[in-house]
Amino acid sequence: MGHSAAVWDYRAATEITKDWNGVEKIVLRSPRGASARVSLHGGQVTSWRNDQGEELLFTSSKAIFKPPKAVRGGIPICFPQFGNCGSLEQHGFARNKIWTVDENPPPLSPNDSHAKSFIDLLLIPSEEDLKCWPHSFEFRLRVSLAADESLALISRIRNVNGKPFSFSFAYHTYLSVSDISEVRIEGLETLDYLDNLCQKERFTEQGDAITFESEVDRVYLGSPNVVAVLDHERKRTYVIRKDGLPDVVVWNPWEKKSKSMVDFGDDEYKQMLCVDGAVIKKPVTLKPVVAEPDFSIHGKWRSAKLKVETERDSGHIRGTRWAQLSTHLTVHLRCKMNAIIGQEQVGFIAGRSIIDNVLWNGVPTKKFRPIRSIRQGCPLSPYLFVLCIEWLGHRFHGSISAGEWNPIRLSRTDPNLLHLFFANDPVIFSQADLFHSGILKVFLSNFCELSGHKVNAQKTNVFFSSGVNESLRSDINIILGFQEVNDLCHYLEVPLFHRRVINSNLDFLVKRVCSRLSSWDAKKLSFAGRVTLA
Ligand SMILES: O=P(O)(O)OC[C@H]1O[C@@H](O)[C@H](O)[C@@H](O)[C@@H]1O
């Protein structure tokens, strides 16, 4: 039986033991039975189990657990070099070294410790490391497991050298999947990537979502901070949140390469997928600091399980085509955008406000200062918004057709209840579970990335129906980050009813119509008008 998060002793939930090589490993446990195992060998997370005891990370049955060889699976840390793009050994040396438990780590934000079992590790270079990479550093790693079974890794790197140094980095995350052919990644579509299988040549992702049918070894550049990996067969979604990690590595060795790796089973490529938050294209340059570390990167993994069976229907083809069409248009418009829209224009470049400079037939106009706010005053603004929000609608419809989203219905014969969109006032209906909340968050985040809009978290409310229990509500609120309300009040001035509607609820409408009618002069109406009115 699970324990309540409020009375759970998070300190006692962290246990240090030794593996069969005598290397210390730390087990973190959550109140509801999730666990994570971290080894001092490589500072590597080697296991992460959910509340049901299911393993979420892949480890090869042929993995070699003997330092200095890195273990094939879990989450190896690639530092200070990713891959072979430098003078060091592949993926740097951090994953091969023995780390220590950091007894006195500099404090992190209270959110990173509250209601979590965690461990702090430390890596300091040895004499031998300094010979091949002459930079003194302190690498602090916090691994934590929250009550909602999510796993978080925070890396803090400090330069204690006299000179600046540069490094690349990745959380090389081996996710366990049912069957690679049933998996898709969402959040990377339309991005540029470097293809390691084509001498790091740069391409643009054309697919609607990333699926797998052969070897893949890519570095996606400038990715959104939320990426989802959907495993259709297991009905499981991994939601990867990252911060300070602009790139995402996607790797599956497929059949031929698997056979060439001694620590990997010939068929094991079917059960794994690496999706790594990383900093590769533009390495981080770290100046020496005296007090606080100036580089910190966060990664958070959440696994949500879909509890409801999904169906595929004949709408699948149409949904997929719609999605492909919009992706295609986006990819092609993207390259033309800079020629059409000035860098100073708002709405398309995040964080900028419009002050001047519009391209007219490719030539910048004279500078001007708008006297009305562009969003509220510009007659074009609502149309642009409607075009953008259409994308979100298609995203939902496409995902129903693809069997990723299970819409709700009020009764068996009613149509799907998905969303109400009126200008900038959307209402979205969803099942109250972690899976749908994770997907919704990804959709909203993709929408913001593509359109340049932001969701105003303070003005966005979540309403739960009465059957949703407290703990699920709180998990969903953590995922969505919006506020829970007991009443959604009005939509376009019409009150929204949350319980069974009875006649008297609509009295206000009758009164309003009566009062309008009382001001009319019935005598002046034609016979046909009176009949219509009646
Ligand atoms: O065998 P290693 O060193 O653990 O690397 C495995 C793979 O790691 C991936 O991250 C790289 O993109 C691949 O190129 C590499 O083959």
XYZ file of N, CA, C and O in Angstrom, residues 6 9 21 38 85 87 109 120 122 159 251 282 295 322 361 365 379 394 403 455 469 472 477 524:
96
model
N 2.513 13.464 2.559
C 2.697 14.404 3.663
C 3.475 13.793 4.821
O 4.236 14.469 5.497
N 8.828 10.002 5.067
C 10.123 10.512 5.509
C 11.093 10.420 4.319
O 11.636 9.370 4.018
N 30.459 -4.806 -7.446
C 31.855 -4.386 -7.635
C 32.349 -3.591 -6.433
O 33.441 -3.046 -6.450
N 20.799 5.142 -8.388
C 21.877 5.961 -8.942
C 23.189 5.318 -8.524
O 23.371 4.974 -7.359
N 33.209 14.685 -31.096
C 33.571 15.985 -31.684
C 34.568 16.734 -30.790
O 34.310 17.835 -30.367
N 38.831 16.170 -28.667
C 40.035 15.339 -28.534
C 39.861 14.216 -27.503
O 40.695 13.333 -27.379
N 17.055 25.640 -5.086
C 15.784 26.270 -4.720
C 14.959 25.262 -3.894
O 15.053 24.053 -4.133
N 22.821 14.085 -3.728
C 23.729 15.010 -4.408
C 25.064 14.310 -4.623
O 25.634 13.746 -3.680
N 29.087 14.402 -6.597
C 30.137 15.363 -6.961
C 31.215 14.660 -7.774
O 31.606 13.529 -7.463
N 33.602 26.341 -12.806
C 34.986 26.438 -13.284
C 35.846 26.938 -12.127
O 35.693 28.068 -11.675
N 18.619 8.755 -30.785
C 19.495 7.662 -31.249
C 18.822 6.305 -31.092
O 18.279 6.000 -30.033
N 26.280 24.627 -29.843
C 27.049 25.762 -29.309
C 27.530 25.374 -27.925
O 26.799 25.517 -26.941
N 26.577 27.946 -14.250
C 25.900 27.159 -15.275
C 25.110 26.054 -14.598
O 25.648 25.282 -13.816
N -3.906 16.088 -42.764
C -4.025 17.464 -42.307
C -2.745 17.881 -41.609
O -2.173 18.917 -41.869
N 6.886 45.249 -49.892
C 7.508 44.732 -51.117
C 9.012 44.513 -50.932
O 9.825 44.846 -51.799
N 9.777 50.219 -44.732
C 9.076 51.509 -44.808
C 9.760 52.491 -43.860
O 10.633 52.096 -43.076
N -6.859 45.681 -36.881
C -7.975 44.866 -37.387
C -7.521 43.493 -37.872
O -8.312 42.561 -37.969
N -6.438 21.549 -35.213
C -6.016 20.430 -36.073
C -5.155 19.445 -35.295
O -5.204 18.245 -35.508
N -5.104 8.028 -32.591
C -5.307 7.207 -31.395
C -4.509 7.700 -30.188
O -4.298 6.965 -29.232
N 0.828 31.346 -23.295
C -0.370 31.082 -22.499
C -0.225 31.877 -21.208
O 0.820 31.790 -20.556
N -10.141 12.698 -7.756
C -9.667 12.787 -6.376
C -8.545 13.813 -6.215
O -7.921 14.246 -7.178
N -4.910 13.147 -7.647
C -4.824 13.269 -9.108
C -4.910 14.736 -9.522
O -4.176 15.210 -10.383
N -2.373 19.457 -11.724
C -2.062 20.881 -11.585
C -0.563 21.128 -11.699
O -0.130 22.139 -12.255
N -46.029 48.184 -34.631
C -45.291 48.564 -35.819
C -44.760 47.346 -36.568
O -44.185 47.485 -37.636
